[in-house]
Coordinates of C-alpha atoms in Angstrom, one line a residue:
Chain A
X1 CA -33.8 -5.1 23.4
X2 CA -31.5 -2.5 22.8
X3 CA -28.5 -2.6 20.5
X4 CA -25.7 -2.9 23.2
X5 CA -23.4 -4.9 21.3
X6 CA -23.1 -1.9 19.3
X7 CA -21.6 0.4 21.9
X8 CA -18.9 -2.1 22.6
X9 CA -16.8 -4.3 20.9
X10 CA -17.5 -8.0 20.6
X11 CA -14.1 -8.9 18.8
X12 CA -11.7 -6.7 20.7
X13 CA -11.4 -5.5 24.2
X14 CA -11.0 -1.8 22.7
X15 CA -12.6 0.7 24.0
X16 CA -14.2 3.0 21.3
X17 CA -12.6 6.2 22.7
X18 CA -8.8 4.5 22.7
X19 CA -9.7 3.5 19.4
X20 CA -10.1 6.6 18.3
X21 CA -7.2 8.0 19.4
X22 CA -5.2 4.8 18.1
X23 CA -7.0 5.9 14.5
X24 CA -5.5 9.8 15.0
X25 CA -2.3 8.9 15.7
X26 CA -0.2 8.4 12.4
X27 CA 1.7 5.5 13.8
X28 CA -0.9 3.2 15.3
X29 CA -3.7 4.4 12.3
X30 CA -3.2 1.2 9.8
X31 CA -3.7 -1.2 12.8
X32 CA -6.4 0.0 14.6
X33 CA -8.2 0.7 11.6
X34 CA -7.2 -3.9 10.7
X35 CA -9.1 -3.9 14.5
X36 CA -12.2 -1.7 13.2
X37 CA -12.1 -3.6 10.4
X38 CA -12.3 -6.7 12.2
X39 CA -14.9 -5.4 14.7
X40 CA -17.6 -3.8 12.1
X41 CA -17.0 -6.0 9.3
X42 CA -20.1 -8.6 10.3
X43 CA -22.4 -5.7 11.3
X44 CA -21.4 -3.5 7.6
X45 CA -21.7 -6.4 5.5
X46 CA -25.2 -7.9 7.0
X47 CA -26.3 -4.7 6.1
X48 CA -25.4 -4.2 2.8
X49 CA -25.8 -7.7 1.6
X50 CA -29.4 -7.2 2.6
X51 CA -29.6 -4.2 0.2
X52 CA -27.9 -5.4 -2.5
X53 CA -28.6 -8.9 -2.3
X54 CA -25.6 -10.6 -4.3
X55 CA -22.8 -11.8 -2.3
X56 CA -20.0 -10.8 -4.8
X57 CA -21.9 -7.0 -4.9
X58 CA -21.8 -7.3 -1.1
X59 CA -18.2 -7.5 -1.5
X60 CA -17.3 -4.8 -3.2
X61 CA -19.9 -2.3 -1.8
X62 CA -18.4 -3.4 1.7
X63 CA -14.8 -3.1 0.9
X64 CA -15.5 0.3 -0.7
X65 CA -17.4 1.8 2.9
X66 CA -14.2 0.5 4.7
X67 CA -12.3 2.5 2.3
X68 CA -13.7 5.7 2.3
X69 CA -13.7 4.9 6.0
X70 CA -10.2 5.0 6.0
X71 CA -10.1 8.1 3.4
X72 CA -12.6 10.4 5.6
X73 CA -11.0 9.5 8.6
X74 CA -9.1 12.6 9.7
X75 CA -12.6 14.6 8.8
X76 CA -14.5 12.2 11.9
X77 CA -15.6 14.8 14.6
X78 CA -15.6 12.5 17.5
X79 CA -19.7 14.7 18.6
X80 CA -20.8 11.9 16.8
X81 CA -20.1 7.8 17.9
X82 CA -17.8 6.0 15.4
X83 CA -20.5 2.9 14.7
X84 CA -23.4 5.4 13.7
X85 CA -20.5 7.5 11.7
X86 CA -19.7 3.7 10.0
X87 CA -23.2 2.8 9.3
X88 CA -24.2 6.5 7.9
X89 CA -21.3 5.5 5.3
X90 CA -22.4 2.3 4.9
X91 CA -26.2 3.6 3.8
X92 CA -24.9 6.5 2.0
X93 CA -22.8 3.6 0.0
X94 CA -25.4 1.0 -0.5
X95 CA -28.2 3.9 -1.8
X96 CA -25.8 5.1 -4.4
X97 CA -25.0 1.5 -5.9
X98 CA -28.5 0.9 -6.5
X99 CA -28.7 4.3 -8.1
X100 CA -25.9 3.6 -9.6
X101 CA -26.7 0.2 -10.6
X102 CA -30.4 1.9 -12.6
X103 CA -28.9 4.8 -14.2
X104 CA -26.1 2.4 -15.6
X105 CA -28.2 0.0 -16.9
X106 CA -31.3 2.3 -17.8
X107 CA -33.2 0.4 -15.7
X108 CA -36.7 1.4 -14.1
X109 CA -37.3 1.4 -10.4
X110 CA -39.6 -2.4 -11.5
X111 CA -36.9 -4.3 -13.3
X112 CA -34.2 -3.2 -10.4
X113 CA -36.7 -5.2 -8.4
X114 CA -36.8 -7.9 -10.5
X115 CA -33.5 -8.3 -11.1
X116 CA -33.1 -8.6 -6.8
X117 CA -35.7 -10.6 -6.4
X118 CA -33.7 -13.2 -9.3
X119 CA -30.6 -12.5 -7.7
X120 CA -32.1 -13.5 -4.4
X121 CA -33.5 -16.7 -6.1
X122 CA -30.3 -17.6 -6.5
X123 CA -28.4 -17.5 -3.3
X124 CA -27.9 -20.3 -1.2
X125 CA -30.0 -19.6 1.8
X126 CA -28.8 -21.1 5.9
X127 CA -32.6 -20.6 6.5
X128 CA -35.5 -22.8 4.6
X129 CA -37.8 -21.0 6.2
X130 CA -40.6 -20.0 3.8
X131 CA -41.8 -17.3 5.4
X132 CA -38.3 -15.8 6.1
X133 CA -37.8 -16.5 2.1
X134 CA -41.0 -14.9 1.1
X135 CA -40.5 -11.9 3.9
X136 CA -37.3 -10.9 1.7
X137 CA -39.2 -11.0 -1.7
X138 CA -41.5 -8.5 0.4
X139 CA -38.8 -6.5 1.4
X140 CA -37.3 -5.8 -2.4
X141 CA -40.8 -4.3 -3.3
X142 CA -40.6 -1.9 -0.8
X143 CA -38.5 1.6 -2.2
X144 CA -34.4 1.7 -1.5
X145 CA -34.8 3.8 1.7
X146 CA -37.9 2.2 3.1
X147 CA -36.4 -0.9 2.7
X148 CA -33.0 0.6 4.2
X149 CA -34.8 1.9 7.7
X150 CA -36.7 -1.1 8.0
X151 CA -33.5 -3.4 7.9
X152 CA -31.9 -0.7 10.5
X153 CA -34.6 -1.5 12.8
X154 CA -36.1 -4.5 12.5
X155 CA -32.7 -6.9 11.6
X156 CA -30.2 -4.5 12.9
X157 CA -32.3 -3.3 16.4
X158 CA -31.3 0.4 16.0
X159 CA -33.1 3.0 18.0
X160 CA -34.9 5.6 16.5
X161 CA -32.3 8.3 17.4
X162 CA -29.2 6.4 16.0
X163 CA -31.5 5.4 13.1
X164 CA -31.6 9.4 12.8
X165 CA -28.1 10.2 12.9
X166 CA -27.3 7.4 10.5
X167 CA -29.7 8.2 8.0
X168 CA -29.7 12.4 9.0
X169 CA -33.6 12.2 8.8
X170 CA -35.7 13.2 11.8
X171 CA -37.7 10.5 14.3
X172 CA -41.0 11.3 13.1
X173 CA -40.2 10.4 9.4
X174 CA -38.4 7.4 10.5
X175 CA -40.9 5.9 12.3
X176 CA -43.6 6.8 9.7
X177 CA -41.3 5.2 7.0
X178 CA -41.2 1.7 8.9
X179 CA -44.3 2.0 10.0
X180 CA -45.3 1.8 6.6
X181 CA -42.9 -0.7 5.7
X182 CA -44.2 -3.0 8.1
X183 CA -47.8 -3.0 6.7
X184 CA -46.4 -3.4 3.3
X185 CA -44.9 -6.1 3.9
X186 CA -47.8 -7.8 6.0
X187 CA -49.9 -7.0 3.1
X188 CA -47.6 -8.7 0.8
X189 CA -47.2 -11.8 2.9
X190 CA -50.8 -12.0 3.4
X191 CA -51.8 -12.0 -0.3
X192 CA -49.4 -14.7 -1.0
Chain B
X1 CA -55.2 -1.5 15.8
X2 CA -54.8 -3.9 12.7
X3 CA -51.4 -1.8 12.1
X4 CA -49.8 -2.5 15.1
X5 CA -51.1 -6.0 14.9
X6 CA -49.2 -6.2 11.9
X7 CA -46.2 -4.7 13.4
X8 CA -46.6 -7.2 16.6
X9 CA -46.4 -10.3 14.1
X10 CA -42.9 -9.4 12.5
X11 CA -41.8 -8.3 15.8
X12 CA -42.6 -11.4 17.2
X13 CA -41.0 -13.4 14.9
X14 CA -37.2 -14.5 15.3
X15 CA -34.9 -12.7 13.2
X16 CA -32.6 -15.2 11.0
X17 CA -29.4 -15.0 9.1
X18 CA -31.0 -15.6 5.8
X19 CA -28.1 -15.2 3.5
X20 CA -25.4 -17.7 3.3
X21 CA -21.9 -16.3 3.4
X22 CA -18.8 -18.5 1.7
X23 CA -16.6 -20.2 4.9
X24 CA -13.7 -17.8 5.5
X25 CA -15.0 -14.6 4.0
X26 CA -14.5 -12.7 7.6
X27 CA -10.9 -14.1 7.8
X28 CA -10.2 -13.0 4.3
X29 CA -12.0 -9.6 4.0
X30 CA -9.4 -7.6 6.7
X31 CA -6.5 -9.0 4.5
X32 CA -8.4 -7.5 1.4
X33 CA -9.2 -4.4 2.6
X34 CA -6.0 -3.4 4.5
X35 CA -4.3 -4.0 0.9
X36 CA -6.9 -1.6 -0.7
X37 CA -5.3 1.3 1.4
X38 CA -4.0 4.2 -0.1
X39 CA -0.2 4.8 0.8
X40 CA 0.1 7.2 4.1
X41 CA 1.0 10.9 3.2
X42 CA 4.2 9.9 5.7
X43 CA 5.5 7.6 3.5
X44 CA 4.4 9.3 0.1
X45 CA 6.5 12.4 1.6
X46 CA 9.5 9.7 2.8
X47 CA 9.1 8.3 -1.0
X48 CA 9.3 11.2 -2.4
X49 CA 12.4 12.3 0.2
X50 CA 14.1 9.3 -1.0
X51 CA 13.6 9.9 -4.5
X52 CA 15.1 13.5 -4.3
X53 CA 18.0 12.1 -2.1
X54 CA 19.4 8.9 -4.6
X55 CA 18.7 11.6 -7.9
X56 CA 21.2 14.0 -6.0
X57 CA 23.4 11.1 -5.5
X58 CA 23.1 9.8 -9.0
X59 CA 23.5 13.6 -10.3
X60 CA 26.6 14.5 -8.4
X61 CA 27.9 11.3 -9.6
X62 CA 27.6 11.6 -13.0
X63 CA 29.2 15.2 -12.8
X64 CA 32.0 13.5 -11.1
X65 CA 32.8 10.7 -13.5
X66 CA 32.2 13.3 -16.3
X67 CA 34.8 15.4 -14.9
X68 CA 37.1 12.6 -14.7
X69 CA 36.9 12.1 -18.3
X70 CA 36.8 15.2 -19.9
X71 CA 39.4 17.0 -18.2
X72 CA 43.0 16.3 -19.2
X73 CA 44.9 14.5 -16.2
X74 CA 48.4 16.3 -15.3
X75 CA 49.5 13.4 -13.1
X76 CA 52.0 10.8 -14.4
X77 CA 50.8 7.9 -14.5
X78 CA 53.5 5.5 -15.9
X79 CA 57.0 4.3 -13.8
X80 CA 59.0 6.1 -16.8
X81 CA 57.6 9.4 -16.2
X82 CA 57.7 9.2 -12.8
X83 CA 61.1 8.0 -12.5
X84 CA 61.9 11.1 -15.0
X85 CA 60.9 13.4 -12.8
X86 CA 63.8 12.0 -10.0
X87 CA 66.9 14.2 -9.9
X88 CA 70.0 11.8 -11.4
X89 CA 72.2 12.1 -8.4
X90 CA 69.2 11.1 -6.3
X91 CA 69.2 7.6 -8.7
X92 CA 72.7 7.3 -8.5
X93 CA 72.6 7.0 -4.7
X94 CA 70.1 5.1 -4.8
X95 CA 72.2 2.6 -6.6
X96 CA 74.7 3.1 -4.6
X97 CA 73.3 2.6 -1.3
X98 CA 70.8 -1.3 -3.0
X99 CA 74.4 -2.4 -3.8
X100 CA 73.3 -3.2 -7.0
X101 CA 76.2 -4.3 -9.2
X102 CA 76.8 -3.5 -12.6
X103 CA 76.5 -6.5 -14.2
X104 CA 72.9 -6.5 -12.6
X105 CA 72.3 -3.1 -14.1
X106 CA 73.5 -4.0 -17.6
X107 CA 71.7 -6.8 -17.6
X108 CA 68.1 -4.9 -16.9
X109 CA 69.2 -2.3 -19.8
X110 CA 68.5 -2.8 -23.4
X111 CA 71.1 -1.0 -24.9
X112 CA 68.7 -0.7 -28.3
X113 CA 66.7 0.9 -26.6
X114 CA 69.3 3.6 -24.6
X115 CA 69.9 6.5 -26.0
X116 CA 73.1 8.6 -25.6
X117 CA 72.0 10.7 -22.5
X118 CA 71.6 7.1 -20.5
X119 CA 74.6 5.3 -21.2
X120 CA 76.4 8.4 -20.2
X121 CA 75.3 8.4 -17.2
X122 CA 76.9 5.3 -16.4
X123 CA 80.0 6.7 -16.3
X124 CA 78.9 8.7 -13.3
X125 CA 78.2 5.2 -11.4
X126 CA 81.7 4.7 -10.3
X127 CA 85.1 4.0 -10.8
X128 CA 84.2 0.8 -12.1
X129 CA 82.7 2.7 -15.1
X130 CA 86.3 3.4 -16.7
X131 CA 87.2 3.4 -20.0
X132 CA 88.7 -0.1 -20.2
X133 CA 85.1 -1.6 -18.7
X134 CA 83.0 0.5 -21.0
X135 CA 85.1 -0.7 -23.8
X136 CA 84.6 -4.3 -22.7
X137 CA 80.9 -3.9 -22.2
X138 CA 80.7 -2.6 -25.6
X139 CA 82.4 -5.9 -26.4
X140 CA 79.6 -7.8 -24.8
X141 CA 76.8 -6.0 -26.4
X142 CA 78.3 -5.7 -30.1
X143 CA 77.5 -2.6 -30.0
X144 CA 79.9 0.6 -31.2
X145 CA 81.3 3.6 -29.3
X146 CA 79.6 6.3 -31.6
X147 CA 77.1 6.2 -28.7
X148 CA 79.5 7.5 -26.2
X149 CA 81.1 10.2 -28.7

């Protein structure tokens, strides 16, 4: 099942070509970009939350994609479609916090995973579902951008080609990458 | 094969939202967000505009009152000097023509206060001005006729 929700809006009746115009013209810019808020929000935060795990990190990493958003705006060449544009933002934001998040704290690639994994312990959960609960330790084992395509397509449904142009890394790689990912993570259930 | 087995098993399994999120959050983050924005260049350039345009005012202003103070004012500004500046027959018609007695006259002038030129020019009032009335106003103010020597 492909990603269709994507290519329209669910919150708004907005067409992503009259949104785009509505985000180039100075007057209309601030409130289309409160409706583009409003429409990606859900879809930018899942994502990022499932990188960085805590909700209050979540926060900030999401406000700060909408922002520079907002700031690169003007440079958006409309070849590309706005939600891969977002979520290529959005991945570009998430990789450098982690990196971030190591090189502030000194801490190796192990204790980073660690320290998700605690973090993770910690949140209140909707699901009780073992599995889903030990899936997610899984996932943190697996490296930042492993991890990142195999949230893109397995939770987020992305083709290969948008997975591409979000991530600017070609097919082949990709579906090596989650390839891998997948059998990593079967391992790691299994062992368990 | 046990690959794609592998793959087949997570594929087949229904995807959950796992992570809870507090109530509100989507209502709030918009809000949040939209106050995070950098001001426009438009109004940053209008700011700026505005800033220019009330320093000018506040600038010319400053000059003005300034000016007002330092330079020496050449215009009259009590009802003596004004009243100086009005030719004496121009006065005395203007007497004439209020009907405004002598009595009321004399009673409006402090003669302390008059100095020869003024009561002189009483006598240019009228008829009623005479010797015999000046003498008898004289009288009534106790005052001498050096004045009017």
């Amino acid at each position: 099942m492909r990603s269709n929700y994507l290519k329209k809006y669910p919150d708004s009746d907005l067409e992503e070509k009259e949104l785009i115009q509505r985000l180039k013209n100075p007057e209309s810019k601030r409130i289309a970009f409160h409706s583009l808020v409003r429409i990606y929000q859900r879809k930018v935060y899942a994502l990022v939350r499932k990188m960085v795990i805590d909700h209050s990190e979540a926060d900030d990493v999401t406000q700060e994609v909408f922002l520079k958003v907002w700031l690169h705006l003007d440079g958006f060449k409309e070849n590309s479609r706005l939600y891969t544009w977002i979520y290529r933002i959005a991945t570009n934001e998430c990789l450098a916090y982690l990196r971030k998040k190591r090189i502030r704290f000194f801490l190796p690639i192990g204790d980073v995973e660690q320290q998700l994994i605690t973090s993770l312990e910690r949140q209140n959960y909707i699901s009780g579902d073992e599995i889903e609960s030990k899936l997610q330790k899984a996932l943190l084992k697996l490296p930042d951008k492993q991890r990142l395509v195999f949230n893109l397509k397995y939770y987020e449904d992305l083709s290969y080609e948008d997975m591409a142009e979000i991530t600017q890394t070609s097919i082949g790689a990709l579906k090596a990458s989650y390839h891998l990912a997948v059998k990593k993570i079967e391992n790691s259930l299994m062992s368990d | 094969m046990k690959h794609e087995n592998h793959s087949k098993r997570l594929e087949q399994r229904e995807r959950k939202d796992y992570f809870a999120i507090p109530e509100g959050y989507f209502d709030e983050l918009p809000i949040k967000i939209m106050e995070r924005l950098p001001v426009s260049r438009e109004s940053k350039a209008w700011n700026q505009l505005w800033f220019w345009q009330l320093s000018g005012s506040l600038f010319l202003t400053a000059v003005l009152l300034i000016g007002y103070w330092l330079i020496p004012t050449q215009m009259p500004l009590n009802a003596e000097s004004l009243l100086a500046e009005v030719p004496r027959e121009a006065i005395i018609e203007y007497i004439q023509n209020q009907g405004i007695g002598t009595d009321e006259i004399m009673e409006n002038i402090s003669l302390e206060e008059v100095e020869f030129d003024e009561v002189y020019l009483l006598h240019d009032v009228g008829p009623f001005f005479d010797k015999k009335n000046i003498d008898r106003l004289l009288e009534q103010y106790q005052t001498t006729d050096e004045l009017l020597q």
